[in-house]
Amino acid sequence: MGEHTVSSFDEELKNIDRLIRDMGSLAGSMVESAIRALLTSDTAMAQTVISEDLVMDARQRALDEQAITLIARRQPMAQDLRAVLGAIRMAGDLERIGDLAKNIAKRVGAVGPAAPKDLSHSIDAMSKLVLEQVYGVIELYVGRQAEGLKMLRMDDQKIDVKYTSVFRELLTYMMEDPRNITACTHLLFCAKNLERIGDHVTNIAENAYFVVTGTQLPANRPKVDETATSVSAA
Amino acid sequence: MGEHTVSSFDEELKNIDRLIRDMGSLAGSMVESAIRALLTSDTAMAQTVISEDLVMDARQRALDEQAITLIARRQPMAQDLRAVLGAIRMAGDLERIGDLAKNIAKRVGAVGPAAPKDLSHSIDAMSKLVLEQVYGVIELYVGRQAEGLKMLRMDDQKIDVKYTSVFRELLTYMMEDPRNITACTHLLFCAKNLERIGDHVTNIAENAYFVVTGTQLPANRPKVDETATSVSAA
């Protein structure tokens, strides 16, 4: 998207951007509410998050339709097609973030009011990092900040480090008292969902970078789940 | 895709189908090998699965490029565009299945040779259901069997039931002996990955149905993770 010429293709792409921004706000607020519901055992709030997933799905379908219409009407060249495909992919990752928030919300009942203070603190801290990324990536995309998008991709490692420490904490609680096992297992999946949300943000940053610059970020994307290889001795 | 007229658009779509078939075979064999590596503690086989993920990524990129070229050259109407978008989505889900197989393979070292016989048996049975689905959905798509695709979507529930029972078994082992907790936690994620592969097969079936028939399957897609809501009392 050059600064000098604004084609009407770009103008139409801006409509799609608006939908991406809406989906991004909703994704962020779903994650925020899901974690708050989890840490305060608020089943009503959890229910709200679960129902918001339908709104998210509707927005994704709207975006898909607009993208299809844009392509069919404007018949863009390959490079512009890739940009539209990038936007469709971004919407796909945002929809998945909503899904993961919903899955956290669904576990609120199973976890119950059992989470110890320290653990709540760690999960809360992890969710704050994740939320910063969810809101950040959309802001950077809407502001066409290519450099920021490149940097943000690196921040996913902070989430992975946090996840590994929450994972270890949860194992410790389970080993201390078998009565913690069921609740901690559900919390483990919640933490894993947060970590996966971080991965989706990374995908979004990569697609956003492509839409903004027309070039790919190098593929040295940082690794996903540290615990899969590093906790064998824990 | 009508039976009477075969446009060259359809002919070109067949090239994309070939790539989907290749990705499907690879996805299936990655899942198969990952589970075998897990149940026999075969770290060399696990390593092979991990490296195959690069092949999968390359195939997805090839498919994307072919889809973009097809759209740019043929300038299809909205309905045909949706079919191409459906094929791109199918490839995306196949790539995610490869990713999940890789994640299982990465846990082989952390699980170690600890899995008790009964548990191995349950995970093996679950993986067989999943594999049937992975290979099945591609076969049905390539054979343009719309009815079969509709039916297959229902089978995901069998996997969910199996997952719930593996989940309970794993909790039991953890409660019996805290020394099982680390290994069982990794096995829990492996089982969860199998369940998620089932979800991706459901997505593939829905997109395949759309590509084959031009109409959407009704959205009453069966539920994802039973354990999130039903195991609170386990």
Coordinates of C-alpha atoms in Angstrom, one line a residue, chain A residues 60 64-65 68-69 71-72 75-79 81-82 85 88-89 96 103 106-111 163 167 171 174-175 178 181-182 185-186 188-189 192 196 200 223-225 227-229 231-234, chain B residues 60 64-65 68-69 71-72 75-78 81-82 85 88-89 96 102-103 106-111 163 167 171 174-175 178 181-182 185-186 188-189 192 196 200 223-225 227-229 231-234:
Chain A
Q60 CA -15.8 -13.6 10.1
D64 CA -15.2 -13.5 4.0
E65 CA -18.2 -12.3 2.0
I68 CA -15.1 -12.5 -2.1
T69 CA -17.1 -9.6 -3.4
I71 CA -12.1 -10.1 -5.6
A72 CA -15.0 -10.9 -7.9
Q75 CA -10.4 -8.7 -10.4
P76 CA -7.2 -7.8 -8.7
M77 CA -3.7 -8.9 -9.8
A78 CA -1.8 -11.6 -7.9
Q79 CA -0.1 -9.3 -5.4
L81 CA -5.0 -11.0 -4.2
R82 CA -2.4 -12.1 -1.7
L85 CA -6.0 -13.6 1.3
I88 CA -8.9 -13.5 5.3
R89 CA -6.2 -15.4 7.2
R96 CA -9.7 -19.0 16.6
N103 CA -12.9 -22.8 25.7
K106 CA -16.3 -23.3 29.4
R107 CA -13.8 -24.5 32.0
V108 CA -14.8 -22.0 34.7
G109 CA -17.3 -24.4 36.2
A110 CA -14.9 -27.3 36.2
V111 CA -12.1 -25.3 37.9
Y163 CA 3.6 -20.5 30.1
F167 CA 3.0 -25.3 33.6
L171 CA 2.5 -29.7 38.2
M174 CA -0.9 -31.5 41.5
M175 CA 2.0 -33.4 43.1
P178 CA -4.1 -35.2 44.4
I181 CA -5.4 -32.6 40.0
T182 CA -8.8 -32.1 38.3
T185 CA -5.7 -30.0 34.7
H186 CA -8.4 -27.6 33.5
L188 CA -3.3 -26.3 32.4
F189 CA -5.6 -26.3 29.4
K192 CA -2.2 -23.7 27.1
R196 CA -1.9 -20.8 21.7
H200 CA -2.3 -16.9 16.7
K223 CA 9.0 -22.0 18.9
V224 CA 5.7 -23.0 20.3
D225 CA 5.6 -25.1 23.4
T227 CA 7.2 -27.7 27.9
A228 CA 7.0 -30.4 25.2
T229 CA 10.8 -30.7 25.2
V231 CA 10.1 -30.4 31.3
S232 CA 10.9 -34.1 31.0
A233 CA 12.9 -33.8 34.2
A234 CA 10.4 -31.7 36.1
Chain B
Q60 CA 0.7 -25.6 1.7
D64 CA -1.6 -21.2 -2.0
E65 CA 0.4 -20.1 -5.0
I68 CA -3.6 -17.4 -6.3
T69 CA -2.5 -18.0 -9.9
I71 CA -7.8 -16.8 -9.5
A72 CA -5.6 -14.2 -11.1
Q75 CA -10.9 -14.4 -12.9
P76 CA -13.7 -16.7 -11.6
M77 CA -17.1 -15.6 -10.5
A78 CA -18.0 -15.4 -6.8
L81 CA -14.0 -18.1 -5.8
R82 CA -15.7 -19.6 -2.8
L85 CA -11.2 -20.4 -0.9
I88 CA -7.2 -23.1 0.6
R89 CA -9.0 -23.6 3.9
R96 CA -2.6 -27.7 11.3
K102 CA 4.6 -32.7 15.3
N103 CA 3.6 -31.5 18.8
K106 CA 8.0 -33.5 20.4
R107 CA 6.5 -35.0 23.6
V108 CA 7.9 -38.5 23.1
G109 CA 11.0 -37.7 25.1
A110 CA 9.1 -36.1 28.0
V111 CA 6.6 -39.0 28.3
Y163 CA -11.1 -38.4 24.4
F167 CA -8.9 -37.9 30.0
L171 CA -6.6 -38.2 35.9
M174 CA -2.2 -39.1 38.2
M175 CA -4.2 -39.4 41.4
P178 CA 2.2 -38.4 41.9
I181 CA 1.9 -36.7 36.9
T182 CA 4.5 -35.3 34.5
T185 CA 0.2 -34.4 31.6
H186 CA 2.1 -34.7 28.4
L188 CA -3.1 -35.5 28.2
F189 CA -1.9 -32.9 25.7
K192 CA -6.1 -33.4 23.3
R196 CA -8.2 -31.3 17.9
H200 CA -9.9 -30.1 11.9
K223 CA -19.3 -30.0 20.3
V224 CA -15.6 -29.8 20.9
D225 CA -14.3 -30.7 24.3
T227 CA -14.2 -32.6 29.5
A228 CA -14.5 -28.8 29.7
T229 CA -18.0 -29.0 31.0
V231 CA -15.6 -33.7 34.3
S232 CA -16.0 -31.2 37.1
A233 CA -17.1 -34.0 39.4
A234 CA -14.4 -36.5 38.2

